[in-house]
CSV table of C-alpha atoms and ligand atoms in Angstrom, one decimal:
chain,number,residue,atom,x,y,z
A,558,UNK,CA,5.7,94.5,74.1
A,559,UNK,CA,8.0,97.0,72.6
A,560,UNK,CA,11.6,96.1,73.4
A,561,UNK,CA,12.5,99.7,74.3
A,562,UNK,CA,9.8,100.1,76.8
A,563,UNK,CA,12.0,100.3,79.8
A,564,UNK,CA,9.3,101.8,81.9
A,565,UNK,CA,7.2,98.7,81.4
A,566,UNK,CA,10.1,96.5,82.7
A,567,UNK,CA,10.4,98.8,85.6
A,568,UNK,CA,6.7,98.7,86.3
A,569,UNK,CA,7.0,94.9,86.3
A,570,UNK,CA,9.7,95.1,88.9
A,571,UNK,CA,7.6,97.4,91.0
A,572,UNK,CA,4.5,95.2,90.8
A,573,UNK,CA,2.5,97.9,89.1
A,574,UNK,CA,1.2,95.8,86.2
A,575,UNK,CA,-1.9,93.7,85.9
A,576,UNK,CA,-1.7,90.0,85.4
A,577,UNK,CA,-1.9,90.1,81.6
A,578,UNK,CA,0.8,92.8,81.3
A,579,UNK,CA,3.0,91.0,83.8
A,580,UNK,CA,2.8,87.9,81.8
A,581,UNK,CA,3.7,89.7,78.6
A,582,UNK,CA,6.7,91.4,80.1
A,583,UNK,CA,7.9,88.1,81.8
A,584,UNK,CA,7.6,86.3,78.5
A,585,UNK,CA,9.4,89.0,76.6
A,586,UNK,CA,12.3,89.0,79.1
A,587,UNK,CA,12.8,85.3,78.8
A,588,UNK,CA,13.4,85.8,75.1
A,589,UNK,CA,15.1,89.2,75.1
A,590,UNK,CA,18.6,89.3,76.7
A,591,UNK,CA,18.7,93.1,76.8
A,592,UNK,CA,15.5,93.5,78.7
A,593,UNK,CA,16.5,90.6,81.0
A,594,UNK,CA,19.8,92.3,81.8
A,595,UNK,CA,18.1,95.7,82.3
A,596,UNK,CA,15.7,94.0,84.7
A,597,UNK,CA,18.5,92.4,86.7
A,598,UNK,CA,20.2,95.8,87.0
A,599,UNK,CA,17.0,97.4,88.3
A,600,UNK,CA,16.6,94.5,90.7
A,601,UNK,CA,20.2,94.8,91.9
A,602,UNK,CA,19.7,98.5,92.5
A,603,UNK,CA,16.6,97.8,94.4
A,604,UNK,CA,18.5,95.3,96.5
A,605,UNK,CA,21.1,97.9,97.3
A,606,UNK,CA,18.4,100.4,98.4
A,607,UNK,CA,16.8,97.8,100.7
A,608,UNK,CA,19.7,98.1,103.1
A,609,UNK,CA,17.8,98.7,106.4
A,610,UNK,CA,20.3,101.3,107.6
A,611,UNK,CA,19.3,103.6,104.7
A,612,UNK,CA,16.1,104.4,106.5
A,613,UNK,CA,16.5,107.1,109.1
A,614,UNK,CA,14.8,106.6,112.4
A,615,UNK,CA,13.1,109.5,114.1
A,616,UNK,CA,15.4,110.4,117.0
A,617,UNK,CA,13.8,109.7,120.4
A,618,UNK,CA,14.1,113.2,121.6
A,619,UNK,CA,12.1,114.4,118.6
A,620,UNK,CA,9.5,111.8,119.2
A,621,UNK,CA,9.3,113.0,122.8
A,622,UNK,CA,9.1,116.7,121.8
A,623,UNK,CA,6.4,116.1,119.2
A,624,UNK,CA,4.1,113.8,121.1
A,625,UNK,CA,2.3,114.9,124.2
A,626,UNK,CA,2.0,111.5,125.7
A,627,UNK,CA,4.7,111.1,128.3
A,628,UNK,CA,4.4,107.5,129.3
A,629,UNK,CA,4.8,106.0,125.9
A,630,UNK,CA,7.5,108.4,124.7
A,631,UNK,CA,9.6,107.8,127.7
A,632,UNK,CA,9.4,104.1,127.2
A,633,UNK,CA,10.5,104.6,123.6
A,634,UNK,CA,13.3,106.8,124.6
A,635,UNK,CA,14.7,104.2,126.9
A,636,UNK,CA,14.5,101.4,124.5
A,637,UNK,CA,15.7,103.0,121.3
A,638,UNK,CA,14.2,100.2,119.3
A,639,UNK,CA,15.5,99.4,115.9
A,640,UNK,CA,13.3,99.7,112.8
A,641,UNK,CA,12.0,96.3,113.5
A,642,UNK,CA,10.9,97.3,117.0
A,643,UNK,CA,9.1,100.4,115.7
A,644,UNK,CA,7.4,98.3,113.1
A,645,UNK,CA,6.3,96.0,115.9
A,646,UNK,CA,5.0,98.9,117.9
A,647,UNK,CA,3.1,100.1,114.9
A,648,UNK,CA,1.5,96.7,114.3
A,649,UNK,CA,0.4,96.7,117.9
A,650,UNK,CA,-1.8,99.6,117.1
A,651,UNK,CA,-3.5,97.4,114.6
A,652,UNK,CA,-4.0,94.8,117.3
A,653,UNK,CA,-5.3,97.4,119.7
A,654,UNK,CA,-7.7,98.5,117.0
A,655,UNK,CA,-9.1,95.1,116.6
A,656,UNK,CA,-9.2,94.2,120.2
A,657,UNK,CA,-10.8,97.4,121.4
A,658,UNK,CA,-13.5,98.3,118.9
A,659,UNK,CA,-13.8,95.7,116.3
A,660,UNK,CA,-12.1,96.8,113.1
A,661,UNK,CA,-13.9,93.9,111.4
A,662,UNK,CA,-17.3,95.3,111.9
A,663,UNK,CA,-16.4,98.0,109.4
A,664,UNK,CA,-15.8,100.8,111.9
A,665,UNK,CA,-14.9,103.8,109.7
A,666,UNK,CA,-11.7,105.8,110.0
A,667,UNK,CA,-13.4,108.6,111.9
A,668,UNK,CA,-13.9,107.0,115.3
A,669,UNK,CA,-15.5,108.9,118.1
A,670,UNK,CA,-13.4,110.4,120.9
A,671,UNK,CA,-13.9,107.5,123.2
A,672,UNK,CA,-12.5,105.1,120.7
A,673,UNK,CA,-9.6,107.3,120.0
A,674,UNK,CA,-8.9,107.4,123.7
A,675,UNK,CA,-9.1,103.6,123.9
A,676,UNK,CA,-6.6,103.3,121.1
A,677,UNK,CA,-4.3,105.8,122.7
A,678,UNK,CA,-4.6,104.0,126.1
A,679,UNK,CA,-4.0,100.7,124.5
A,680,UNK,CA,-0.9,102.0,122.7
A,681,UNK,CA,0.5,103.1,126.0
A,682,UNK,CA,-0.1,99.8,127.7
A,683,UNK,CA,1.5,97.8,124.9
A,684,UNK,CA,4.8,96.2,125.3
A,685,UNK,CA,6.9,96.1,122.2
A,686,UNK,CA,8.4,92.7,122.9
A,687,UNK,CA,5.1,91.0,122.9
A,688,UNK,CA,4.7,90.8,119.2
A,689,UNK,CA,6.5,87.5,118.7
A,690,UNK,CA,6.6,84.6,121.1
A,691,UNK,CA,8.4,82.2,118.8
A,692,UNK,CA,10.9,83.9,116.5
A,693,UNK,CA,11.6,81.8,113.5
A,694,UNK,CA,11.6,82.0,109.8
A,695,UNK,CA,11.1,78.2,109.6
A,696,UNK,CA,7.5,77.1,109.3
A,697,UNK,CA,8.5,73.7,110.7
A,698,UNK,CA,9.5,75.4,113.9
A,699,UNK,CA,6.6,77.8,114.1
A,700,UNK,CA,3.8,75.3,113.5
A,701,UNK,CA,4.7,72.8,116.2
A,702,UNK,CA,5.2,75.7,118.7
A,703,UNK,CA,1.4,76.2,118.6
A,704,UNK,CA,0.7,72.5,119.5
A,705,UNK,CA,-0.8,72.2,122.9
A,706,UNK,CA,-1.3,75.9,123.2
A,707,UNK,CA,-4.3,76.0,121.0
A,708,UNK,CA,-7.2,73.7,120.4
A,709,UNK,CA,-6.5,73.7,116.7
A,710,UNK,CA,-3.5,73.6,114.4
A,711,UNK,CA,-3.0,76.8,112.4
A,712,UNK,CA,-1.9,76.9,108.8
A,713,UNK,CA,1.8,78.0,108.8
A,714,UNK,CA,3.5,78.8,105.5
A,715,UNK,CA,6.6,80.7,104.8
A,716,UNK,CA,6.1,83.2,101.9
A,717,UNK,CA,9.7,84.4,101.6
A,718,UNK,CA,9.8,83.6,97.9
A,719,UNK,CA,6.7,85.8,97.4
A,720,UNK,CA,8.3,88.7,99.3
A,721,UNK,CA,6.7,88.0,102.6
A,722,UNK,CA,9.2,86.2,104.8
A,723,UNK,CA,7.8,84.5,108.0
A,724,UNK,CA,9.2,86.2,111.1
A,725,UNK,CA,7.5,84.1,113.8
A,726,UNK,CA,4.2,83.6,115.7
A,727,UNK,CA,2.5,84.2,118.9
A,728,UNK,CA,-0.7,83.4,120.8
A,729,UNK,CA,-3.3,86.1,120.9
A,730,UNK,CA,-6.9,86.8,121.9
A,731,UNK,CA,-9.4,88.5,119.7
A,732,UNK,CA,-12.8,89.2,121.2
A,733,UNK,CA,-12.3,86.6,123.9
A,734,UNK,CA,-11.2,83.9,121.5
A,735,UNK,CA,-7.7,82.4,121.5
A,736,UNK,CA,-6.2,82.8,118.1
A,737,UNK,CA,-2.9,82.1,116.3
A,738,UNK,CA,-1.1,85.1,115.1
A,739,UNK,CA,1.6,84.6,112.4
A,740,UNK,CA,4.0,87.5,111.9
A,741,UNK,CA,5.3,88.2,108.4
A,742,UNK,CA,7.6,90.9,107.2
A,743,UNK,CA,7.3,92.9,104.0
A,744,UNK,CA,10.1,95.3,103.4
A,745,UNK,CA,10.0,97.4,106.6
A,746,UNK,CA,6.5,96.5,107.5
A,747,UNK,CA,4.9,93.8,109.6
A,748,UNK,CA,1.9,91.8,108.6
A,749,UNK,CA,-0.1,90.0,111.3
A,750,UNK,CA,-2.1,87.1,110.2
A,751,UNK,CA,-4.7,85.9,112.7
A,752,UNK,CA,-6.5,82.6,112.4
A,753,UNK,CA,-8.9,80.4,114.2
A,754,UNK,CA,-11.4,77.6,113.4
A,755,UNK,CA,-14.6,78.7,111.7
A,756,UNK,CA,-17.2,77.1,109.4
A,757,UNK,CA,-18.2,78.2,106.0
A,758,UNK,CA,-16.4,80.0,103.3
A,759,UNK,CA,-16.1,83.7,102.5
A,760,UNK,CA,-14.1,85.6,99.9
A,761,UNK,CA,-11.5,88.1,101.1
A,762,UNK,CA,-13.0,91.4,102.2
A,763,UNK,CA,-10.9,94.5,102.8
A,764,UNK,CA,-11.4,97.2,105.3
A,765,UNK,CA,-9.2,100.2,106.3
A,766,UNK,CA,-9.0,102.1,109.6
A,767,UNK,CA,-6.5,104.6,111.0
A,768,UNK,CA,-3.9,103.8,108.4
A,769,UNK,CA,-4.2,100.1,108.8
A,770,UNK,CA,-5.5,97.8,106.1
A,771,UNK,CA,-7.1,94.4,106.8
A,772,UNK,CA,-8.3,91.6,104.7
A,773,UNK,CA,-10.5,88.8,106.2
A,774,UNK,CA,-11.7,85.6,104.7
A,775,UNK,CA,-12.8,82.1,105.7
A,776,UNK,CA,-11.9,78.8,104.0
A,777,UNK,CA,-10.9,75.3,104.7
A,778,UNK,CA,-12.4,75.4,108.2
A,779,UNK,CA,-10.4,78.5,109.3
A,780,UNK,CA,-11.1,82.2,109.5
A,781,UNK,CA,-8.2,84.5,108.6
A,782,UNK,CA,-7.6,88.2,109.2
A,783,UNK,CA,-4.5,89.9,107.8
A,784,UNK,CA,-3.7,93.3,109.3
A,785,UNK,CA,-0.9,95.6,108.3
A,786,UNK,CA,0.1,99.2,107.4
A,787,UNK,CA,1.4,98.0,104.0
A,788,UNK,CA,-0.4,99.4,101.0
A,789,UNK,CA,-3.7,97.7,100.2
A,790,UNK,CA,-2.3,96.0,97.0
A,791,UNK,CA,0.6,94.6,98.9
A,792,UNK,CA,-1.7,93.1,101.5
A,793,UNK,CA,-3.9,91.7,98.7
A,794,UNK,CA,-0.7,90.1,97.2
A,795,UNK,CA,0.1,88.7,100.6
A,796,UNK,CA,-3.4,87.2,100.9
A,797,UNK,CA,-3.2,85.8,97.4
A,798,UNK,CA,0.2,84.2,98.1
A,799,UNK,CA,-0.9,82.7,101.4
A,800,UNK,CA,-4.1,81.3,99.9
A,801,UNK,CA,-2.2,80.0,96.9
A,802,UNK,CA,0.3,78.1,99.0
A,803,UNK,CA,-2.4,76.7,101.2
A,804,UNK,CA,-4.6,75.4,98.5
A,805,UNK,CA,-1.6,73.7,96.9
A,806,UNK,CA,-0.7,72.0,100.2
A,807,UNK,CA,-4.2,71.0,100.9
A,808,UNK,CA,-4.5,69.4,97.5
A,809,UNK,CA,-1.3,67.5,97.9
A,810,UNK,CA,-2.5,66.2,101.3
A,811,UNK,CA,-5.5,64.5,99.6
B,590,UNK,CA,6.2,120.7,130.5
B,591,UNK,CA,3.6,120.6,127.8
B,592,UNK,CA,4.8,119.0,124.6
B,593,UNK,CA,4.6,120.7,121.2
B,594,UNK,CA,1.2,119.4,120.1
B,595,UNK,CA,-0.5,120.0,123.4
B,596,UNK,CA,0.8,123.5,123.5
B,597,UNK,CA,0.1,124.4,119.9
B,598,UNK,CA,-3.3,122.8,119.4
B,599,UNK,CA,-5.6,125.6,118.4
B,600,UNK,CA,-8.3,124.5,120.8
B,601,UNK,CA,-6.5,122.2,123.3
B,602,UNK,CA,-8.6,119.1,123.0
B,603,UNK,CA,-7.5,115.9,124.4
B,604,UNK,CA,-9.7,113.8,122.2
B,605,UNK,CA,-8.6,115.5,119.0
B,606,UNK,CA,-5.0,115.1,120.0
B,607,UNK,CA,-5.5,111.4,120.8
B,608,UNK,CA,-7.2,110.9,117.4
B,609,UNK,CA,-4.4,112.7,115.7
B,610,UNK,CA,-1.8,110.6,117.5
B,611,UNK,CA,-3.6,107.4,116.6
B,612,UNK,CA,-3.6,108.4,113.0
B,613,UNK,CA,0.0,109.6,112.6
B,614,UNK,CA,2.1,108.2,115.4
B,615,UNK,CA,2.6,105.0,113.3
B,616,UNK,CA,4.0,107.1,110.5
B,617,UNK,CA,6.4,109.3,112.4
B,618,UNK,CA,9.4,107.3,111.2
B,619,UNK,CA,8.3,107.5,107.6
B,620,UNK,CA,7.9,111.3,108.0
B,621,UNK,CA,11.3,111.6,109.6
B,622,UNK,CA,12.9,109.4,106.9
B,623,UNK,CA,11.5,111.6,104.1
B,624,UNK,CA,12.3,114.9,105.8
B,625,UNK,CA,15.9,113.7,106.6
B,626,UNK,CA,16.6,112.5,103.1
B,627,UNK,CA,15.3,115.7,101.5
B,628,UNK,CA,16.9,118.1,104.0
B,629,UNK,CA,20.1,116.1,104.3
B,630,UNK,CA,20.9,117.4,107.8
B,631,UNK,CA,19.4,116.5,111.2
B,632,UNK,CA,18.8,120.2,112.1
B,633,UNK,CA,16.9,121.0,108.9
B,634,UNK,CA,15.0,117.8,109.0
B,635,UNK,CA,14.0,118.5,112.6
B,636,UNK,CA,12.7,122.0,111.7
B,637,UNK,CA,10.8,120.5,108.8
B,638,UNK,CA,9.2,117.7,110.8
B,639,UNK,CA,8.2,120.0,113.7
B,640,UNK,CA,6.6,122.4,111.2
B,641,UNK,CA,5.0,119.5,109.3
B,642,UNK,CA,3.4,118.1,112.4
B,643,UNK,CA,2.0,121.5,113.3
B,644,UNK,CA,0.5,121.9,109.9
B,645,UNK,CA,-0.9,118.4,110.0
B,646,UNK,CA,-2.6,119.2,113.3
B,647,UNK,CA,-3.9,122.5,111.9
B,648,UNK,CA,-5.4,120.8,108.8
B,649,UNK,CA,-6.4,117.6,110.6
B,650,UNK,CA,-10.1,118.4,110.3
B,651,UNK,CA,-9.7,118.4,106.5
B,652,UNK,CA,-8.2,114.9,106.5
B,653,UNK,CA,-10.7,112.5,104.9
B,654,UNK,CA,-9.5,109.5,106.9
B,655,UNK,CA,-8.0,107.7,104.0
B,656,UNK,CA,-4.4,106.7,103.9
B,657,UNK,CA,-2.9,108.9,106.7
B,658,UNK,CA,0.7,108.0,105.6
B,659,UNK,CA,0.2,109.5,102.2
B,660,UNK,CA,-1.6,112.6,103.7
B,661,UNK,CA,1.2,113.2,106.2
B,662,UNK,CA,4.0,112.6,103.8
B,663,UNK,CA,2.6,115.1,101.3
B,664,UNK,CA,2.7,117.7,104.1
B,665,UNK,CA,6.2,116.7,105.1
B,666,UNK,CA,7.4,116.8,101.5
B,667,UNK,CA,6.0,120.3,100.8
B,668,UNK,CA,7.0,121.7,104.1
B,669,UNK,CA,10.6,120.4,103.8
B,670,UNK,CA,11.0,121.7,100.2
B,671,UNK,CA,9.7,125.1,101.3
B,672,UNK,CA,12.2,125.2,104.1
B,673,UNK,CA,15.0,124.0,101.9
B,674,UNK,CA,14.2,126.4,99.1
B,675,UNK,CA,15.4,129.2,101.3
B,676,UNK,CA,18.8,127.8,101.0
B,677,UNK,CA,20.7,128.5,97.7
B,678,UNK,CA,21.0,125.8,95.1
B,679,UNK,CA,18.9,123.2,96.7
B,680,UNK,CA,15.5,121.8,96.7
B,681,UNK,CA,12.9,120.3,94.4
B,682,UNK,CA,13.4,122.9,91.8
B,683,UNK,CA,16.9,121.9,91.3
B,684,UNK,CA,17.4,121.8,87.5
B,685,UNK,CA,16.7,118.4,86.0
B,686,UNK,CA,16.8,117.4,82.4
B,687,UNK,CA,13.4,115.7,82.0
B,688,UNK,CA,14.4,113.9,78.8
B,689,UNK,CA,14.3,110.2,79.2
B,690,UNK,CA,17.4,108.7,77.7
B,691,UNK,CA,16.8,105.1,78.5
B,692,UNK,CA,18.5,102.7,78.9
B,693,UNK,CA,17.7,99.2,77.8
B,694,UNK,CA,20.4,99.5,75.2
B,695,UNK,CA,22.8,101.4,77.3
B,696,UNK,CA,23.8,99.0,80.0
B,697,UNK,CA,26.3,96.2,79.9
B,698,UNK,CA,24.9,92.8,78.8
B,699,UNK,CA,26.6,90.4,81.1
B,700,UNK,CA,25.2,87.1,82.1
B,701,UNK,CA,25.1,88.1,85.7
B,702,UNK,CA,24.8,91.4,87.5
B,703,UNK,CA,26.7,92.1,90.7
B,704,UNK,CA,26.3,94.7,93.3
B,705,UNK,CA,29.6,96.4,93.9
B,706,UNK,CA,28.6,98.2,97.0
B,707,UNK,CA,26.8,96.9,100.0
B,708,UNK,CA,28.7,99.3,102.3
B,709,UNK,CA,26.2,101.6,103.9
B,710,UNK,CA,28.4,104.7,103.5
B,711,UNK,CA,28.6,104.1,99.8
B,712,UNK,CA,24.9,103.5,99.4
B,713,UNK,CA,24.1,106.5,101.5
B,714,UNK,CA,26.3,108.8,99.4
B,715,UNK,CA,24.9,107.4,96.2
B,716,UNK,CA,21.4,108.3,97.2
B,717,UNK,CA,22.5,111.6,98.9
B,718,UNK,CA,24.1,112.9,95.7
B,719,UNK,CA,21.1,112.2,93.5
B,720,UNK,CA,19.4,115.5,92.4
B,721,UNK,CA,16.6,116.3,94.8
B,722,UNK,CA,13.7,115.6,92.3
B,723,UNK,CA,15.1,112.1,91.8
B,724,UNK,CA,16.1,111.5,95.4
B,725,UNK,CA,12.6,112.1,96.7
B,726,UNK,CA,11.1,109.5,94.3
B,727,UNK,CA,13.6,106.8,95.3
B,728,UNK,CA,13.0,107.5,99.0
B,729,UNK,CA,9.3,107.2,98.6
B,730,UNK,CA,9.5,104.1,96.4
B,731,UNK,CA,12.5,102.1,97.7
B,732,UNK,CA,12.6,103.1,101.3
B,733,UNK,CA,8.9,103.6,102.0
B,734,UNK,CA,7.4,101.3,99.5
B,735,UNK,CA,4.7,103.6,98.1
B,736,UNK,CA,3.0,102.8,94.9
B,737,UNK,CA,3.4,105.0,91.8
B,738,UNK,CA,0.0,106.4,92.4
B,739,UNK,CA,0.7,107.2,96.0
B,740,UNK,CA,4.0,108.9,95.1
B,741,UNK,CA,2.1,110.9,92.4
B,742,UNK,CA,-0.3,112.1,95.1
B,743,UNK,CA,2.4,113.0,97.6
B,744,UNK,CA,4.5,114.9,95.1
B,745,UNK,CA,1.7,116.3,93.0
B,746,UNK,CA,3.5,114.9,89.9
B,747,UNK,CA,1.9,113.1,87.0
B,748,UNK,CA,2.3,109.3,87.3
B,749,UNK,CA,4.3,109.2,84.1
B,750,UNK,CA,6.8,111.7,85.5
B,751,UNK,CA,7.1,109.6,88.7
B,752,UNK,CA,7.9,106.6,86.5
B,753,UNK,CA,10.4,108.3,84.3
B,754,UNK,CA,12.2,110.0,87.3
B,755,UNK,CA,12.3,106.7,89.1
B,756,UNK,CA,13.9,105.0,86.1
B,757,UNK,CA,16.4,107.8,85.7
B,758,UNK,CA,17.2,107.7,89.4
B,759,UNK,CA,17.7,103.9,89.3
B,760,UNK,CA,19.9,104.2,86.2
B,761,UNK,CA,22.2,106.6,88.1
B,762,UNK,CA,22.3,104.4,91.2
B,763,UNK,CA,23.0,101.4,89.0
B,764,UNK,CA,25.9,103.2,87.3
B,765,UNK,CA,27.5,103.7,90.7
B,766,UNK,CA,26.5,100.5,92.5
B,767,UNK,CA,26.0,97.8,90.0
B,768,UNK,CA,28.6,96.2,87.8
B,769,UNK,CA,29.0,93.1,85.8
B,770,UNK,CA,31.5,90.6,87.1
B,771,UNK,CA,33.8,91.5,84.3
B,772,UNK,CA,33.9,95.1,85.3
B,773,UNK,CA,34.4,94.3,88.9
B,774,UNK,CA,37.4,92.1,88.5
B,775,UNK,CA,40.7,93.9,88.0
C,1821,ZN,ZN1,13.5,93.5,75.0
């Protein structure tokens, strides 16, 4: 790469390069002190901008004045949840979407009115604090927590190094089946990873509905669905990171 | 008391409103965050957001169902700039030297890079004082996590412009917020 191509270094930071380009930039930065320093400056700046208080929260009164649904808005007003809480609320919509009409069957973004009502009703009935039953960033705490609660042992892996720190886990039910739900964070977003035992093997398949993206796949005796409102490529990166860690671990077990 | 959307919906339609909510409620904070950073006051941001939600509801039928966050924020961005443009000396048309004087050569070349500021007030003021065309890109990238392509869609800018503005914005922020250890020590 050209040493003066600052935008390429920046694109590397922003995860906007394909694998070959990334490799090239990474190699160049190992050898080139100037580009390495520039990269660290960018990284430090991004670190500064990731301060959670920089993101403004919609004031409760505004939420209430914009949205017609009184029950939910009054609940929101009382709680004044932090960014985290709102992210949780948002991810509940994803859960509602799955539970009520089957995101996975490829329902398009234009649901009929009944479905919209179902989502809306579901949203109102949701309690923010139900997202996480066990709050821990430690996989060795989260994994044993599921023991005895499920008839299987879920794969639990922290992905903090890859930018997806584990936040905790909970029990859930999808279409009548008890499943494990792991909760990961990515910047200000929440990713739910559902899993349960399943035979066979399928490659990751992506769907999108109502602003939520999901990726589902089956491998190693387990079915997985990741759901989030992060961008599709971020969710793909998450899935790749999770699968990468898991295959490494499963190999070392043998 | 009927709330805004219920009252202003052209053909009051419960189902349509419910669908609208399901699409955009999850992105209300993102919308507010953008409006607030662009407008730089609660009152202006509030006007901008109210107006944006009305427009979004009006144009909802033309929404193709893909990426509601991008669709909504494009409306918020344009609406906010339109409102701000009525005030002197502000807004997205603030003058900006588009030449890219970067940068790899310019910075210090220390072993380590240190943040000088983690104080929220300092961070806030650093971002607040960026020229509007740079500020909006930083908010969309660093605070909302949009991709270059999504930012280009929201702002109707070319992707190359997004990239160079982002680099310039970061350079300015770095100049204020990031020092080498040598510079930090007295
Ligand atoms: Zn170089």
